[in-house]
Amino acid sequence: MQGRRILIGIGGGIAAYKICEVVSRLFQAGVEVRVILTKASQEFITPLTLTTLSRHRAYTDEGFWQPIHARPVHIELGEWAEVFVIAPLTANTLGKLAHGLADNLLTNTILASCCPVLLAPAMNTEMWEQQAVQRNWQQLLTDSRYHSVGPDAGLLACDRVGAGRMAEPAEIITSIQSLLHTGGKQDLIGKRVLISTGGTREYLDPVRFIGNPSTGKMGLALAQAAKHRGATVTLVHAPATWEVPLGIRAISVVSAAQMQQAMWENFPDADLIVMAAAVADVKPTEYVAEKLPKQLLPASLPLEPVPDILAELGHRKQPHQLLIGFAAQTGDIVTPALEKLSNKKLDGIAANPIDQPDTGFGSDFNQAIFLDKNGRKLTIEPCSKLQLAHHLLDFVKAIN
Ligand code: CTP
């Protein structure tokens, strides 16, 4: 995100304090951040806070007519921004945007800009559920310029538990990253995407299992990227430490057999299927229901193979479906990936090295060589898993 230009408009709500973290994290990632505060937002946080965090003057209504480079502030900022984030979005600002009204620096800058706008609503549940507020919200989202993140449900500052809590900073930043990649295009609207992720586990007894170090972050990033591009996403995931974001249908599994069943059930409805899961290839032939004392653990463990889920899907695939695999490899990553592409009847495969520092298993970064059934090959240098996910979706869209 180095050098990218993000404009953040802060509305008057207690969630404004969370935006300080967003601004700080963006700045640390090398992003140029500019901030506009409404009058009401300054009841919660100060321009000085945001000036300090963004290392740049924070803009307020008082400075509306203090030009930047001899140009009006709202025009200059509107043209400058690559992505405009409104967080927290209050019922009042939402109402104004839905009706094209502008009576302060924030709303005037929105009308003076044409970049994608990311909206992060935050309000009390009663306010959020008002018919008028919901009407405004739905109406605003019919405009392709506007994108949403949240609101989540949970404990609110008014002590209510319900919908209306602003999305967490990490989720807002992920949405910003997607918008920077796509420019706001939603090229997967109407598509159903099925993704598997994480390391499956094959238990020997209730406490011991055969597994692998996969954390499932790659599949999570793929699910987020596909959702941000408009797809309906189902994520079949093995045990994970992260939470599945709102708007993604999650199916939690443990073993390869459970993953196989979940993939089979959801496969017929899917247009694009990506097996990012690291399936444990074998399981103990016998499961013992009580924890085995260590003296009784066998010196050698009889094993049997688990089903190859991807190969089975490859044989059942319909012509309109695209099936993509992953190949986590060491050494030469291309030759075995090409074999898997062909043997499992895939449309494409992402070969990623797991013997490089700070990429692959457990990392937030990855690198890969994408290969398709028509001989296309694309090398993606180390980048965030979300960026790699977007590159893979771009690559997959061009498979014919
Ligand atoms: N895969 C699968 N079911 C398995 C094993 C693998 O669906 N039992 C899928 C993985 O999700 C991945 C692809 O097949 O998309 C390749 O997995 P990988 O572990 O690299 O290859 P394997 O086929 O297991 O072969 P090997 O372990 O010998 O490299």
mmCIF file of N, CA, C and O and ligand atoms in Angstrom, residues 275 277 279 281 306-310 325-329 340 344, ligand 1:
data_model
loop_
_atom_site.group_PDB
_atom_site.id
_atom_site.type_symbol
_atom_site.label_atom_id
_atom_site.label_comp_id
_atom_site.label_asym_id
_atom_site.label_seq_id
_atom_site.Cartn_x
_atom_site.Cartn_y
_atom_site.Cartn_z
ATOM 1 N N MET A 275 -9.570 -25.079 -3.847
ATOM 2 C CA MET A 275 -9.129 -25.917 -2.718
ATOM 3 C C MET A 275 -7.804 -25.359 -2.210
ATOM 4 O O MET A 275 -6.729 -25.700 -2.716
ATOM 5 N N ALA A 277 -7.119 -25.683 1.013
ATOM 6 C CA ALA A 277 -6.870 -26.445 2.243
ATOM 7 C C ALA A 277 -5.627 -27.310 2.119
ATOM 8 O O ALA A 277 -5.290 -27.793 1.040
ATOM 9 N N VAL A 279 -4.804 -30.643 3.131
ATOM 10 C CA VAL A 279 -5.482 -31.847 3.636
ATOM 11 C C VAL A 279 -4.415 -32.820 4.127
ATOM 12 O O VAL A 279 -3.472 -33.137 3.387
ATOM 13 N N ASP A 281 -2.773 -36.049 4.454
ATOM 14 C CA ASP A 281 -2.923 -37.098 3.430
ATOM 15 C C ASP A 281 -3.294 -38.458 3.992
ATOM 16 O O ASP A 281 -3.791 -39.310 3.274
ATOM 17 N N VAL A 306 -6.428 -40.744 3.136
ATOM 18 C CA VAL A 306 -7.749 -40.089 3.150
ATOM 19 C C VAL A 306 -8.120 -39.824 1.690
ATOM 20 O O VAL A 306 -7.265 -39.860 0.808
ATOM 21 N N PRO A 307 -9.397 -39.551 1.406
ATOM 22 C CA PRO A 307 -9.769 -39.298 0.002
ATOM 23 C C PRO A 307 -9.089 -38.058 -0.555
ATOM 24 O O PRO A 307 -8.849 -37.095 0.182
ATOM 25 N N ASP A 308 -8.774 -38.080 -1.848
ATOM 26 C CA ASP A 308 -8.268 -36.871 -2.509
ATOM 27 C C ASP A 308 -9.486 -36.070 -2.979
ATOM 28 O O ASP A 308 -10.085 -36.358 -4.020
ATOM 29 N N ILE A 309 -9.864 -35.079 -2.174
ATOM 30 C CA ILE A 309 -11.106 -34.329 -2.405
ATOM 31 C C ILE A 309 -11.057 -33.614 -3.756
ATOM 32 O O ILE A 309 -12.007 -33.656 -4.542
ATOM 33 N N LEU A 310 -9.923 -32.975 -4.022
ATOM 34 C CA LEU A 310 -9.803 -32.178 -5.245
ATOM 35 C C LEU A 310 -9.890 -33.056 -6.492
ATOM 36 O O LEU A 310 -10.555 -32.693 -7.471
ATOM 37 N N GLY A 325 -6.700 -25.557 -7.754
ATOM 38 C CA GLY A 325 -6.015 -26.187 -6.629
ATOM 39 C C GLY A 325 -4.824 -25.365 -6.172
ATOM 40 O O GLY A 325 -4.444 -24.370 -6.810
ATOM 41 N N PHE A 326 -4.255 -25.763 -5.070
ATOM 42 C CA PHE A 326 -3.004 -25.193 -4.573
ATOM 43 C C PHE A 326 -1.984 -26.313 -4.502
ATOM 44 O O PHE A 326 -2.353 -27.472 -4.282
ATOM 45 N N ALA A 327 -0.727 -25.992 -4.684
ATOM 46 C CA ALA A 327 0.327 -26.988 -4.487
ATOM 47 C C ALA A 327 1.420 -26.335 -3.653
ATOM 48 O O ALA A 327 2.157 -25.471 -4.145
ATOM 49 N N ALA A 328 1.462 -26.699 -2.394
ATOM 50 C CA ALA A 328 2.513 -26.182 -1.507
ATOM 51 C C ALA A 328 3.722 -27.092 -1.682
ATOM 52 O O ALA A 328 3.652 -28.274 -1.377
ATOM 53 N N GLN A 329 4.807 -26.525 -2.211
ATOM 54 C CA GLN A 329 5.953 -27.361 -2.590
ATOM 55 C C GLN A 329 7.257 -26.813 -2.030
ATOM 56 O O GLN A 329 7.351 -25.634 -1.701
ATOM 57 N N LYS A 340 -0.135 -32.177 -10.851
ATOM 58 C CA LYS A 340 -1.405 -32.127 -10.106
ATOM 59 C C LYS A 340 -2.500 -31.479 -10.950
ATOM 60 O O LYS A 340 -3.653 -31.910 -10.934
ATOM 61 N N LYS A 344 -5.433 -34.135 -11.591
ATOM 62 C CA LYS A 344 -6.683 -33.861 -10.857
ATOM 63 C C LYS A 344 -7.708 -33.145 -11.734
ATOM 64 O O LYS A 344 -8.741 -32.709 -11.246
HETATM 65 N N1 CTP B 1 -5.920 -32.162 -1.838
HETATM 66 C C1 CTP B 1 -7.161 -32.690 -1.610
HETATM 67 N N2 CTP B 1 -7.284 -33.850 -0.909
HETATM 68 C C2 CTP B 1 -6.198 -34.488 -0.458
HETATM 69 C C3 CTP B 1 -4.921 -33.948 -0.683
HETATM 70 C C4 CTP B 1 -4.811 -32.773 -1.388
HETATM 71 O O1 CTP B 1 -8.160 -32.112 -2.021
HETATM 72 N N3 CTP B 1 -6.331 -35.604 0.207
HETATM 73 C C5 CTP B 1 -5.812 -30.908 -2.605
HETATM 74 C C6 CTP B 1 -5.221 -29.736 -1.841
HETATM 75 O O2 CTP B 1 -6.247 -28.977 -1.221
HETATM 76 C C7 CTP B 1 -4.521 -28.936 -2.930
HETATM 77 C C8 CTP B 1 -4.128 -29.991 -3.944
HETATM 78 O O3 CTP B 1 -4.947 -31.134 -3.688
HETATM 79 O O4 CTP B 1 -5.396 -28.042 -3.560
HETATM 80 C C9 CTP B 1 -2.687 -30.388 -3.891
HETATM 81 O O5 CTP B 1 -2.380 -30.785 -2.578
HETATM 82 P P1 CTP B 1 -0.917 -31.268 -2.193
HETATM 83 O O6 CTP B 1 -0.906 -31.617 -0.747
HETATM 84 O O7 CTP B 1 0.073 -30.264 -2.701
HETATM 85 O O8 CTP B 1 -0.719 -32.537 -3.110
HETATM 86 P P2 CTP B 1 -1.097 -34.019 -2.935
HETATM 87 O O9 CTP B 1 -2.081 -34.356 -4.014
HETATM 88 O O10 CTP B 1 -1.516 -34.339 -1.533
HETATM 89 O O11 CTP B 1 0.272 -34.714 -3.295
HETATM 90 P P3 CTP B 1 1.665 -34.715 -2.489
HETATM 91 O O12 CTP B 1 1.333 -34.557 -1.020
HETATM 92 O O13 CTP B 1 2.241 -36.029 -2.823
HETATM 93 O O14 CTP B 1 2.484 -33.575 -3.014
#
